[in-house]
Amino acid sequence: MELALNAGFLIVLLLLFLAGGLWVAMSLLAIGFVGMVLFSNAPAGSVMATTVWGSSASWTLTALPLFVWMGEILFRTKLSEDMFRGLAPWLTRLPGRLMHVNIIGCAVFAAVSGSSAATAMTIGKMAVPELSKRGYDEKMTIGTLAGSGTLGLLIPPSIILIVYGVSAEVSIARLFIAGVLPGLLLVVLFMGYVILWALLHPGKTPPSDIRLKLLERLYASRRLIPVLALIVFVIGSIYWGWATATEAAAFGVAGALALSLVTGQLNWTTFRESLMGATRTSCMIAFILAGAAFLSVTMGYTRIPSTLAEWIKTFELSPYMLLAVLTLFFVVLGCFLDGISVVVLTTSVILPMVQAAGIDLLWFGIYVVLVVEMSQITPPVGFNLFVLQGLTGRNILNIAQTALPFFLLLVLAVAIIIAFPEIATYLPSVMTAR
Amino acid sequence: MRALLDGLYKLAGALAAVFLTAIAVLILAQIIGRFFNVLVPSANEFAGFSMAASSFLALAYTFRAGGHIRVTLVILRLPEGTRRIFELTSLAAGAVLIAFFAWHAVLLVLDSWEYDDLSDGLIAIPLWIPQCGMAAGLIVLAIALVDELVQVIRGHTPSYATAEDVVLGPLAKPDD
């Protein structure tokens, strides 16, 4: 009982810190500190310093800045412009035509960047004007973009999977490979929905204005092909066991620099901007991870997570029920917090409970990311909604409405990977791990 | 004074970027070395140390660029005056917390120095050297928080306010 009170006190305090505008990483550190002072005799200050040092000076974590940097370099090339010209000729035959550029474009960009906001922004910037110029349905254009933007979280290299892997101590390489099939599943679901929609509303897809022969199509996508090759190489080198996640990331940086050098887009300004951008993003995430590492140690002292696990056990929920409850919980949490904070709080507090329920932590990582993807497109704090609001000038509620079918498709995807967990776990089981 | 402080944040940020580059160079050197059967000694440890140095040295620079995330859902809806109080409280709380953390990071450096703690790996280096990066980064962040607190008390807009309403990281705003 006393423990429940303590836990309640810490939760209220955390909400107070967060809602009051204290930075997320500092809120985590502060709660860790308060918890440790109140519920243990350990010297809080020195435990904070040693824990944070131990978790920050980590070789595993180095995959993070490198993948962020790779994305920042490619982001500053003309990749997004090439994306439309390169993809459009291949997709005009499908019902829904160029609407699919949004989905495939986001999937490809997701494989380079790992950030869902950046994905929606980049693809949206080049696709929205082209689609509206041709008279495509505006709601569907924005909806596909909002939905597919979330692919950035799942398709490797994914920043949020690195965050999960580091804080839950699950192999990042295996998580990346586990994300491949669920990512493709989402692409198929999204494209299937667009095709179905186009067939049901035949008047709403404008006629095709691009007719190119095979060679012309290849020529139009000539600058896209090296990028695709780089992605396949980076993910493949992890899958075939040639490289660890960190090494693959270093390849990625070298490859991205080489690509932008060859295409004449690398100069001192773009190099410096990409490097500083990567430094900021990676610092922001590393700081949150440091705070979460300290909070986890405190949680160990307070015995809140283990007690919570015991308590949940007494209900004898089936794993399905537990996942249903957790999904609801995450969607609500995701309405107020960003994905990275949701993931680190999850791993510090409820992971023992998940383990006690016999759920595979590798699979759970993919599940959490899928649920976090949902929260990217739900108001009031769906980051993708904000990005698209800035991009299209439409009201955020309208955008949320256009994204609703895609939200439901994400729910369907969660149901599918719960019913068929092999979609996530098969590839990692056959990969050559290094 | 202003120029000095801004210079400090920029210098720390630039050093952080150098350490980030060092990670890439170390890992690539290790891969290339493996091809030619040359061992790059302790590359993994040094990459980890560079990671810590990069993360902590960039703290203040990232803070001022609005890179650290916070929940603005509530405070953005508050009236100007109340919002200022929340802003000041957050800055003051952050400053106290980070100053305390920085102090213990310095103690950690002194401890490692006193007990001659060495790193694992082929090249064992005294641990206090890489730990200095953490302490230095936290001290600079504490300074930045106090600096910001003073600026807001004087009625200036916080430097991080320019970007904080735009999504996650700087990745999301190609226009700046």
Coordinates of C-alpha atoms in Angstrom, one line a residue:
Chain A
M1 CA 0.0 0.0 0.0
E2 CA 2.8 2.3 1.0
L3 CA 4.5 1.5 -2.3
A4 CA 1.4 2.4 -4.2
L5 CA 1.4 5.8 -2.5
N6 CA 5.0 6.4 -3.3
A7 CA 4.5 5.4 -6.9
G8 CA 1.5 7.7 -7.1
F9 CA 3.5 10.5 -5.7
L10 CA 6.4 10.0 -8.2
I11 CA 3.9 9.8 -11.1
V12 CA 2.2 13.0 -10.1
L13 CA 5.5 14.8 -9.6
L14 CA 6.7 13.6 -13.1
L15 CA 3.5 14.9 -14.7
L16 CA 4.0 18.2 -12.9
F17 CA 7.6 18.6 -14.1
L18 CA 6.6 17.6 -17.7
A19 CA 3.5 19.7 -17.9
G20 CA 5.3 22.7 -16.3
G21 CA 7.7 22.7 -19.2
L22 CA 10.8 21.3 -17.6
W23 CA 12.8 19.6 -20.3
V24 CA 12.1 15.9 -20.7
A25 CA 15.7 14.7 -19.9
M26 CA 15.8 17.0 -16.8
S27 CA 12.4 15.8 -15.6
L28 CA 13.6 12.2 -15.8
L29 CA 16.8 13.1 -13.9
A30 CA 14.8 15.0 -11.3
I31 CA 12.4 12.2 -10.7
G32 CA 15.2 9.8 -10.4
F33 CA 16.8 12.0 -7.9
V34 CA 13.7 12.5 -5.8
G35 CA 12.9 8.8 -5.9
M36 CA 16.4 7.9 -4.8
V37 CA 16.5 10.4 -1.9
L38 CA 13.1 9.4 -0.6
F39 CA 13.1 5.6 -1.0
S40 CA 16.7 4.5 -0.6
N41 CA 19.8 5.3 1.4
A42 CA 22.1 5.4 -1.6
P43 CA 24.1 8.6 -2.2
A44 CA 21.9 10.0 -5.0
G45 CA 24.4 12.5 -6.5
S46 CA 27.2 10.0 -7.0
V47 CA 24.9 7.3 -8.2
M48 CA 23.6 9.8 -10.7
A49 CA 27.1 10.6 -12.0
T50 CA 28.3 7.0 -12.2
T51 CA 25.1 5.7 -13.8
V52 CA 24.9 8.4 -16.4
W53 CA 28.6 8.0 -17.2
G54 CA 28.2 4.3 -17.6
S55 CA 25.3 4.6 -19.9
S56 CA 26.7 7.5 -22.0
A57 CA 30.2 6.2 -22.7
S58 CA 28.8 3.3 -24.6
W59 CA 29.9 1.8 -27.9
T60 CA 26.3 0.5 -28.6
L61 CA 25.0 4.0 -28.5
T62 CA 27.4 5.2 -31.3
A63 CA 25.0 3.8 -33.9
L64 CA 22.7 6.7 -32.9
P65 CA 24.8 9.8 -34.0
L66 CA 26.0 8.0 -37.1
F67 CA 22.6 7.1 -38.4
V68 CA 21.3 10.5 -37.6
W69 CA 24.2 12.0 -39.5
M70 CA 23.7 9.8 -42.5
G71 CA 20.1 11.0 -42.6
E72 CA 21.2 14.7 -42.3
I73 CA 23.6 14.4 -45.2
L74 CA 21.1 12.8 -47.5
F75 CA 18.5 15.2 -46.3
R76 CA 20.6 18.1 -47.6
T77 CA 21.1 16.6 -51.1
K78 CA 18.4 16.9 -53.8
L79 CA 17.1 13.5 -52.8
S80 CA 13.6 14.7 -52.2
E81 CA 13.3 16.3 -55.7
D82 CA 14.7 13.1 -57.3
M83 CA 12.2 11.1 -55.3
F84 CA 9.1 12.4 -57.1
R85 CA 10.6 12.3 -60.6
G86 CA 12.1 9.0 -60.0
L87 CA 9.1 7.3 -58.4
A88 CA 6.2 8.8 -60.3
P89 CA 6.7 7.0 -63.7
W90 CA 6.6 3.6 -62.0
L91 CA 3.4 4.2 -60.2
T92 CA 1.0 5.7 -62.7
R93 CA -0.6 2.4 -63.6
L94 CA -1.8 1.6 -60.1
P95 CA -5.3 2.7 -59.1
G96 CA -4.7 5.9 -57.1
R97 CA -1.7 6.7 -59.3
L98 CA 0.7 9.3 -57.9
M99 CA -0.9 9.1 -54.4
H100 CA 1.4 6.1 -54.0
V101 CA 4.4 8.3 -54.4
N102 CA 3.6 9.6 -50.9
I103 CA 3.7 6.1 -49.5
I104 CA 6.7 4.7 -51.4
G105 CA 8.5 8.0 -51.1
C106 CA 8.0 8.0 -47.3
A107 CA 9.1 4.4 -47.1
V108 CA 12.4 5.1 -49.0
F109 CA 13.1 8.3 -47.1
A110 CA 12.3 6.5 -43.8
A111 CA 15.0 4.0 -44.7
V112 CA 17.5 6.9 -44.9
S113 CA 16.4 9.2 -42.1
G114 CA 14.8 7.4 -39.2
S115 CA 12.8 10.4 -38.1
S116 CA 9.1 10.5 -38.9
A117 CA 8.7 14.2 -38.8
A118 CA 11.5 14.7 -41.3
T119 CA 10.0 12.0 -43.5
A120 CA 6.6 13.6 -43.7
M121 CA 8.2 17.0 -44.1
T122 CA 10.5 16.1 -46.9
I123 CA 8.2 14.0 -49.0
G124 CA 5.3 16.4 -48.3
K125 CA 7.2 19.4 -49.5
M126 CA 7.8 17.9 -52.9
A127 CA 4.7 15.8 -53.4
V128 CA 1.9 18.0 -52.1
P129 CA 2.4 20.8 -54.8
E130 CA 2.7 18.2 -57.6
L131 CA -0.4 16.3 -56.5
S132 CA -2.6 19.3 -56.0
K133 CA -1.4 20.8 -59.3
R134 CA -2.7 17.7 -61.0
G135 CA -6.0 17.8 -59.1
Y136 CA -5.6 14.9 -56.7
D137 CA -8.0 14.7 -53.8
E138 CA -6.6 16.9 -51.1
K139 CA -7.8 14.9 -48.1
M140 CA -6.3 11.7 -49.4
T141 CA -3.0 13.5 -50.2
I142 CA -2.6 14.8 -46.7
G143 CA -3.9 11.5 -45.1
T144 CA -1.5 9.3 -47.0
L145 CA 1.3 11.6 -46.1
A146 CA 0.4 11.7 -42.4
G147 CA 0.1 7.9 -42.3
S148 CA 3.2 7.1 -44.3
G149 CA 5.3 9.7 -42.5
T150 CA 5.1 7.4 -39.5
L151 CA 7.0 4.7 -41.4
G152 CA 10.2 6.6 -40.4
L153 CA 9.9 5.0 -37.0
L154 CA 9.8 1.4 -38.0
I155 CA 11.7 1.0 -41.2
P156 CA 15.4 0.6 -40.4
P157 CA 17.6 2.4 -39.6
S158 CA 15.1 3.7 -37.0
I159 CA 16.3 6.1 -34.3
I160 CA 13.5 5.1 -32.0
L161 CA 14.5 1.4 -32.3
I162 CA 18.0 2.4 -31.3
V163 CA 16.6 4.2 -28.2
Y164 CA 14.6 1.1 -27.3
G165 CA 17.5 -1.3 -28.0
V166 CA 19.9 0.7 -25.8
S167 CA 17.5 1.2 -22.9
A168 CA 15.9 -2.3 -23.0
E169 CA 19.3 -4.0 -23.8
V170 CA 18.1 -5.7 -26.9
S171 CA 20.4 -6.0 -29.9
I172 CA 19.9 -3.1 -32.2
A173 CA 20.9 -5.2 -35.2
R174 CA 18.2 -7.7 -34.5
L175 CA 15.6 -4.9 -33.8
F176 CA 16.4 -3.3 -37.2
I177 CA 15.9 -6.6 -39.0
A178 CA 12.8 -7.3 -37.0
G179 CA 11.4 -3.9 -38.2
V180 CA 11.7 -4.8 -41.9
L181 CA 8.7 -7.0 -42.5
P182 CA 6.3 -5.0 -40.3
G183 CA 7.4 -1.9 -42.2
L184 CA 6.6 -3.6 -45.5
L185 CA 3.3 -4.8 -44.1
L186 CA 2.4 -1.2 -43.3
V187 CA 3.4 -0.1 -46.8
V188 CA 1.2 -2.9 -48.3
L189 CA -1.8 -1.9 -46.0
F190 CA -1.5 1.8 -46.9
M191 CA -1.1 1.1 -50.6
G192 CA -4.0 -1.4 -50.5
Y193 CA -6.2 1.2 -48.9
V194 CA -5.4 3.8 -51.6
I195 CA -6.1 1.3 -54.3
L196 CA -9.4 0.3 -52.7
W197 CA -10.3 3.9 -52.3
A198 CA -9.4 4.8 -55.9
L199 CA -11.5 1.9 -57.2
L200 CA -14.5 3.0 -55.0
H201 CA -14.2 6.6 -56.1
P202 CA -13.3 6.3 -59.8
G203 CA -13.8 9.9 -60.6
K204 CA -11.3 11.2 -58.0
T205 CA -8.1 10.1 -59.5
P206 CA -6.9 12.4 -62.3
P207 CA -5.7 10.8 -65.5
S208 CA -2.1 10.0 -65.9
D209 CA 0.1 12.6 -67.6
I210 CA 3.3 10.7 -67.4
R211 CA 4.0 8.1 -70.1
L212 CA 7.6 6.8 -70.2
K213 CA 9.2 3.8 -71.7
L214 CA 11.2 1.5 -69.5
L215 CA 14.6 3.1 -70.3
E216 CA 13.1 6.6 -69.8
R217 CA 11.8 5.5 -66.5
L218 CA 15.2 4.2 -65.5
Y219 CA 16.7 7.5 -66.6
A220 CA 14.2 9.4 -64.5
S221 CA 15.2 7.4 -61.4
R222 CA 18.9 7.4 -62.1
R223 CA 19.7 9.5 -59.1
L224 CA 17.4 7.4 -56.9
I225 CA 19.0 4.1 -57.6
P226 CA 22.4 4.8 -55.8
V227 CA 20.4 5.9 -52.7
L228 CA 18.4 2.7 -52.9
A229 CA 21.6 0.7 -53.3
L230 CA 23.1 2.4 -50.2
I231 CA 20.0 1.5 -48.2
V232 CA 20.0 -2.1 -49.3
F233 CA 23.7 -2.2 -48.5
V234 CA 23.4 -0.7 -45.1
I235 CA 20.4 -2.9 -44.0
G236 CA 21.8 -6.0 -45.9
S237 CA 25.2 -5.7 -44.2
I238 CA 23.5 -6.0 -40.9
Y239 CA 21.3 -8.9 -42.0
W240 CA 24.0 -10.9 -43.6
G241 CA 26.2 -10.3 -40.5
W242 CA 29.0 -8.4 -42.3
A243 CA 28.6 -5.5 -39.9
T244 CA 27.3 -4.5 -36.6
A245 CA 24.6 -1.8 -36.4
T246 CA 27.3 0.8 -35.6
E247 CA 29.6 -0.3 -38.5
A248 CA 26.7 -0.3 -40.9
A249 CA 26.0 3.3 -39.7
A250 CA 29.6 4.3 -40.4
F251 CA 29.2 2.8 -43.9
G252 CA 26.1 4.8 -44.3
V253 CA 27.8 8.0 -43.4
A254 CA 30.7 7.3 -45.8
G255 CA 28.3 6.3 -48.5
A256 CA 26.1 9.3 -48.0
L257 CA 29.1 11.6 -48.1
A258 CA 30.4 9.9 -51.3
L259 CA 27.0 10.2 -52.9
S260 CA 26.6 13.9 -52.2
L261 CA 30.2 14.4 -53.3
V262 CA 29.7 12.7 -56.6
T263 CA 26.5 14.6 -57.4
G264 CA 28.3 17.8 -56.6
Q265 CA 26.1 18.7 -53.6
L266 CA 28.7 18.4 -50.9
N267 CA 30.4 21.6 -49.9
W268 CA 31.6 23.0 -46.6
T269 CA 28.2 24.5 -45.7
T270 CA 26.2 21.4 -46.3
F271 CA 28.8 19.3 -44.5
R272 CA 28.9 21.6 -41.5
E273 CA 25.1 21.9 -41.3
S274 CA 24.6 18.2 -41.5
L275 CA 27.2 17.6 -38.8
M276 CA 25.8 20.2 -36.5
G277 CA 22.3 19.0 -37.1
A278 CA 23.4 15.5 -36.2
T279 CA 25.2 16.7 -33.1
R280 CA 22.1 18.5 -31.8
T281 CA 19.7 15.6 -32.5
S282 CA 22.0 13.0 -31.1
C283 CA 22.7 15.1 -28.0
M284 CA 19.0 15.6 -27.4
I285 CA 18.4 11.9 -27.5
A286 CA 21.5 10.9 -25.6
F287 CA 20.5 13.3 -22.8
I288 CA 17.1 11.7 -22.5
L289 CA 18.7 8.2 -22.5
A290 CA 21.0 9.4 -19.7
G291 CA 18.0 10.6 -17.7
A292 CA 16.2 7.4 -18.3
A293 CA 19.2 5.3 -17.3
F294 CA 19.3 7.0 -13.9
L295 CA 15.5 6.8 -13.5
S296 CA 15.8 3.0 -14.2
V297 CA 18.3 2.6 -11.4
T298 CA 16.0 4.6 -9.0
M299 CA 13.1 2.4 -10.1
G300 CA 15.1 -0.6 -9.2
Y301 CA 15.6 0.8 -5.6
T302 CA 11.9 1.7 -5.2
R303 CA 10.9 -1.8 -6.4
I304 CA 7.9 -0.2 -8.2
P305 CA 8.4 -2.0 -11.5
S306 CA 8.8 -5.4 -9.9
T307 CA 5.8 -4.9 -7.6
L308 CA 3.8 -3.7 -10.6
A309 CA 4.8 -6.9 -12.4
E310 CA 3.7 -9.0 -9.4
W311 CA 0.5 -7.1 -9.1
I312 CA -0.4 -7.4 -12.8
K313 CA 0.3 -11.2 -12.5
T314 CA -2.4 -11.6 -9.9
F315 CA -5.0 -10.6 -12.5
E316 CA -4.0 -13.5 -14.6
L317 CA -4.5 -11.5 -17.8
S318 CA -3.9 -13.4 -21.0
P319 CA -1.0 -11.7 -23.0
Y320 CA -3.7 -10.5 -25.5
M321 CA -5.6 -8.7 -22.7
L322 CA -2.4 -7.3 -21.3
L323 CA -1.4 -6.0 -24.8
A324 CA -4.9 -4.5 -25.3
V325 CA -4.6 -2.6 -22.0
L326 CA -1.0 -1.5 -22.8
T327 CA -2.0 -0.3 -26.3
L328 CA -4.7 1.9 -24.8
F329 CA -2.3 3.2 -22.2
F330 CA 0.4 4.0 -24.8
V331 CA -2.1 5.7 -27.2
V332 CA -3.2 8.0 -24.3
L333 CA 0.4 8.6 -23.2
G334 CA 1.4 9.3 -26.7
C335 CA -1.2 12.0 -26.9
F336 CA 0.9 14.1 -24.6
L337 CA 4.5 12.8 -24.9
D338 CA 6.8 12.3 -27.9
G339 CA 7.7 8.8 -29.0
I340 CA 11.2 8.8 -27.5
S341 CA 10.0 9.8 -24.0
V342 CA 7.3 7.1 -24.2
V343 CA 9.8 4.5 -25.1
V344 CA 12.3 5.4 -22.3
L345 CA 9.5 5.6 -19.7
T346 CA 8.2 2.2 -20.9
T347 CA 11.6 0.5 -20.5
S348 CA 12.3 2.1 -17.1
V349 CA 9.0 1.1 -15.6
I350 CA 7.0 -1.6 -17.3
L351 CA 9.6 -3.8 -18.9
P352 CA 9.7 -6.2 -15.9
M353 CA 6.0 -6.6 -16.2
V354 CA 6.2 -7.4 -19.9
Q355 CA 8.9 -9.9 -19.2
A356 CA 6.9 -11.5 -16.4
A357 CA 4.1 -11.9 -18.9
G358 CA 6.4 -14.0 -21.1
I359 CA 6.5 -11.5 -23.9
D360 CA 9.6 -11.5 -26.1
L361 CA 11.4 -8.2 -25.7
L362 CA 12.5 -8.1 -29.4
W363 CA 8.9 -8.4 -30.5
F364 CA 7.8 -5.9 -27.9
G365 CA 10.1 -3.3 -29.3
I366 CA 8.4 -3.5 -32.7
Y367 CA 5.0 -3.5 -31.0
V368 CA 5.9 -0.3 -29.0
V369 CA 7.1 1.4 -32.1
L370 CA 3.9 0.6 -34.0
V371 CA 1.9 2.0 -31.1
V372 CA 4.1 5.1 -30.9
E373 CA 3.5 5.5 -34.7
M374 CA -0.2 5.8 -33.9
S375 CA 0.4 8.5 -31.4
Q376 CA 2.2 10.6 -34.1
I377 CA -1.1 11.1 -35.9
T378 CA -3.5 11.6 -33.0
P379 CA -4.3 15.0 -31.6
P380 CA -3.3 17.0 -29.6
V381 CA 0.4 16.2 -29.8
G382 CA 0.8 14.2 -32.9
F383 CA 4.1 15.5 -34.3
N384 CA 3.3 14.5 -37.8
L385 CA 0.1 16.5 -37.6
F386 CA 2.1 19.6 -36.6
V387 CA 4.5 19.1 -39.5
L388 CA 1.6 18.8 -42.0
Q389 CA -0.1 21.8 -40.5
G390 CA 2.9 23.9 -41.1
L391 CA 3.2 22.4 -44.6
T392 CA -0.3 22.7 -45.8
G393 CA -1.8 25.5 -43.7
R394 CA -4.8 23.4 -42.9
N395 CA -6.4 23.1 -39.5
I396 CA -4.9 20.4 -37.3
L397 CA -8.2 18.8 -36.6
N398 CA -8.9 18.5 -40.4
I399 CA -5.5 16.9 -40.8
A400 CA -6.2 14.5 -38.0
Q401 CA -9.4 13.6 -39.7
T402 CA -7.7 12.8 -43.0
A403 CA -5.2 10.7 -41.1
L404 CA -7.9 8.6 -39.3
P405 CA -8.1 5.8 -41.9
F406 CA -4.4 5.4 -41.5
F407 CA -4.6 5.4 -37.8
L408 CA -7.1 2.5 -38.1
L409 CA -4.7 0.7 -40.5
L410 CA -2.0 1.0 -37.8
V411 CA -4.4 -0.5 -35.3
L412 CA -5.0 -3.3 -37.8
A413 CA -1.2 -3.8 -38.2
V414 CA -0.8 -4.1 -34.4
A415 CA -3.5 -6.7 -34.4
I416 CA -1.8 -8.6 -37.2
I417 CA 1.6 -8.7 -35.5
I418 CA 0.0 -9.8 -32.3
A419 CA -1.8 -12.6 -34.1
F420 CA 1.3 -13.4 -36.2
P421 CA 4.4 -12.4 -34.1
E422 CA 6.6 -14.2 -36.7
I423 CA 6.2 -11.2 -39.0
A424 CA 8.6 -9.5 -36.6
T425 CA 10.6 -12.4 -35.2
Y426 CA 11.2 -14.5 -38.3
L427 CA 13.9 -12.5 -40.0
P428 CA 16.0 -12.0 -36.8
S429 CA 15.8 -15.7 -36.2
V430 CA 17.4 -16.5 -39.6
M431 CA 19.9 -13.6 -39.8
T432 CA 23.6 -14.0 -39.3
A433 CA 24.1 -12.1 -36.1
R434 CA 27.4 -10.4 -35.5
Chain B
M1 CA 30.3 39.1 -21.4
R2 CA 27.6 38.2 -23.9
A3 CA 30.2 37.4 -26.6
L4 CA 32.2 35.4 -24.2
L5 CA 29.3 33.2 -23.2
D6 CA 28.1 32.7 -26.7
G7 CA 31.6 31.8 -27.7
L8 CA 31.7 29.3 -24.9
Y9 CA 28.5 27.5 -26.1
K10 CA 29.7 27.5 -29.7
L11 CA 33.1 26.2 -28.8
A12 CA 31.6 23.4 -26.8
G13 CA 29.2 22.6 -29.6
A14 CA 32.1 22.6 -32.2
L15 CA 34.1 20.2 -29.9
A16 CA 31.0 18.0 -29.7
A17 CA 30.9 17.9 -33.5
V18 CA 34.6 17.0 -33.7
F19 CA 34.0 14.1 -31.3
L20 CA 31.0 12.9 -33.4
T21 CA 33.3 12.9 -36.5
A22 CA 35.8 11.0 -34.4
I23 CA 33.3 8.2 -33.8
A24 CA 32.8 7.8 -37.6
V25 CA 36.5 7.9 -38.2
L26 CA 37.3 5.4 -35.5
I27 CA 34.6 2.9 -36.7
L28 CA 35.6 3.2 -40.3
A29 CA 39.3 2.9 -39.4
Q30 CA 38.4 -0.3 -37.6
I31 CA 36.6 -1.8 -40.5
I32 CA 39.3 -0.8 -43.0
G33 CA 41.9 -2.1 -40.6
R34 CA 40.2 -5.5 -40.4
F35 CA 40.4 -5.8 -44.2
F36 CA 44.2 -5.4 -44.0
N37 CA 44.5 -7.4 -40.8
V38 CA 45.5 -4.3 -38.9
L39 CA 44.0 -3.9 -35.4
V40 CA 43.0 -0.4 -34.4
P41 CA 43.6 -0.7 -30.6
S42 CA 40.7 0.1 -28.3
A43 CA 38.6 1.6 -31.1
N44 CA 35.4 0.5 -29.4
E45 CA 36.3 2.1 -26.0
F46 CA 37.4 5.3 -27.7
A47 CA 34.3 5.5 -29.8
G48 CA 32.3 5.1 -26.6
F49 CA 34.3 7.9 -24.9
S50 CA 33.8 10.1 -28.0
M51 CA 30.1 9.4 -27.8
A52 CA 29.9 10.6 -24.2
A53 CA 32.1 13.7 -24.9
S54 CA 30.0 14.6 -27.9
S55 CA 26.7 14.2 -26.1
F56 CA 27.6 16.2 -23.1
L57 CA 29.7 19.0 -24.8
A58 CA 26.7 19.6 -27.1
L59 CA 24.2 20.1 -24.2
A60 CA 24.3 23.9 -23.9
Y61 CA 24.6 24.4 -27.7
T62 CA 21.6 22.2 -28.3
F63 CA 19.7 23.8 -25.4
R64 CA 20.1 27.3 -26.9
A65 CA 19.1 26.0 -30.4
G66 CA 15.8 24.7 -28.9
G67 CA 16.9 21.1 -29.6
H68 CA 16.0 19.6 -26.2
I69 CA 12.4 18.5 -26.1
R70 CA 9.8 19.5 -23.6
V71 CA 6.0 19.4 -23.3
T72 CA 4.7 22.8 -24.4
L73 CA 1.1 21.7 -24.6
V74 CA 0.2 23.3 -21.3
I75 CA 2.4 26.3 -21.1
L76 CA 1.7 27.5 -24.6
R77 CA -2.0 27.9 -23.5
L78 CA -1.2 30.0 -20.4
P79 CA -1.6 33.7 -20.4
E80 CA 1.7 35.6 -20.9
G81 CA 2.4 36.4 -17.2
T82 CA 1.7 32.9 -15.9
R83 CA 3.7 31.4 -18.7
R84 CA 6.7 33.6 -17.7
I85 CA 6.5 32.2 -14.1
F86 CA 6.5 28.7 -15.4
E87 CA 9.4 29.5 -17.7
L88 CA 11.4 31.0 -14.8
T89 CA 10.6 28.1 -12.5
S90 CA 11.7 25.5 -15.2
L91 CA 14.9 27.4 -15.8
A92 CA 15.6 27.8 -12.1
A93 CA 14.8 24.1 -11.4
G94 CA 16.9 23.0 -14.3
A95 CA 19.8 25.2 -13.2
V96 CA 19.8 23.8 -9.7
L97 CA 19.5 20.2 -10.9
I98 CA 22.2 20.5 -13.6
A99 CA 24.6 22.4 -11.2
F100 CA 24.2 19.6 -8.7
F101 CA 24.7 17.0 -11.4
A102 CA 27.8 18.9 -12.7
W103 CA 29.2 19.0 -9.1
H104 CA 28.9 15.2 -8.8
A105 CA 30.4 14.7 -12.2
V106 CA 33.4 16.7 -11.1
L107 CA 33.6 14.6 -7.9
L108 CA 33.5 11.5 -10.2
V109 CA 36.5 12.8 -12.2
L110 CA 38.4 13.5 -8.9
D111 CA 37.6 10.0 -7.6
S112 CA 38.8 8.4 -10.8
W113 CA 42.0 10.5 -10.6
E114 CA 42.6 9.7 -7.0
Y115 CA 42.1 5.9 -7.4
D116 CA 43.8 5.7 -10.8
D117 CA 40.9 4.1 -12.5
L118 CA 41.9 2.8 -15.9
S119 CA 39.7 1.9 -19.0
D120 CA 39.4 -1.6 -20.3
G121 CA 40.9 -2.6 -23.6
L122 CA 44.4 -2.7 -25.1
I123 CA 45.2 0.9 -24.4
A124 CA 44.3 1.6 -20.8
I125 CA 43.8 5.3 -20.3
P126 CA 43.0 6.9 -17.0
L127 CA 39.2 7.2 -16.8
W128 CA 39.3 10.8 -15.5
I129 CA 40.3 12.0 -18.9
P130 CA 37.2 11.1 -20.8
Q131 CA 35.0 11.8 -17.8
C132 CA 36.2 15.4 -18.0
G133 CA 34.1 15.8 -21.1
M134 CA 31.0 14.9 -19.1
A135 CA 31.8 17.3 -16.3
A136 CA 32.7 20.1 -18.7
G137 CA 29.6 19.7 -20.7
L138 CA 27.4 19.7 -17.6
I139 CA 29.1 22.8 -16.3
V140 CA 28.6 24.7 -19.5
L141 CA 24.9 23.6 -19.5
A142 CA 24.5 24.9 -16.0
I143 CA 26.0 28.2 -17.0
A144 CA 23.7 28.3 -20.0
L145 CA 20.6 27.7 -17.8
V146 CA 21.6 30.5 -15.3
D147 CA 22.4 32.8 -18.3
E148 CA 19.0 32.1 -19.7
L149 CA 17.3 32.6 -16.3
V150 CA 18.9 36.1 -16.0
Q151 CA 17.9 36.9 -19.6
V152 CA 14.3 36.0 -19.0
I153 CA 14.2 37.9 -15.7
R154 CA 15.4 40.9 -17.7
G155 CA 12.4 40.4 -20.0
H156 CA 14.2 38.9 -23.0
T157 CA 12.6 36.0 -25.0
P158 CA 14.4 32.8 -24.3
S159 CA 17.0 31.8 -26.9
Y160 CA 15.5 28.4 -27.3
A161 CA 12.0 29.8 -28.0
T162 CA 12.6 30.2 -31.7
A163 CA 12.6 26.5 -32.5
E164 CA 10.8 24.7 -29.6
D165 CA 7.4 24.8 -31.2
V166 CA 8.7 23.1 -34.3
V167 CA 8.7 19.3 -33.9
L168 CA 11.4 17.1 -32.6
G169 CA 14.9 17.9 -33.9
P170 CA 16.5 20.3 -36.3
L171 CA 16.0 17.6 -38.9
A172 CA 12.4 18.7 -39.2
K173 CA 13.1 22.3 -40.3
P174 CA 15.1 22.4 -43.4
D175 CA 14.4 26.1 -43.8
D176 CA 16.6 27.4 -41.1

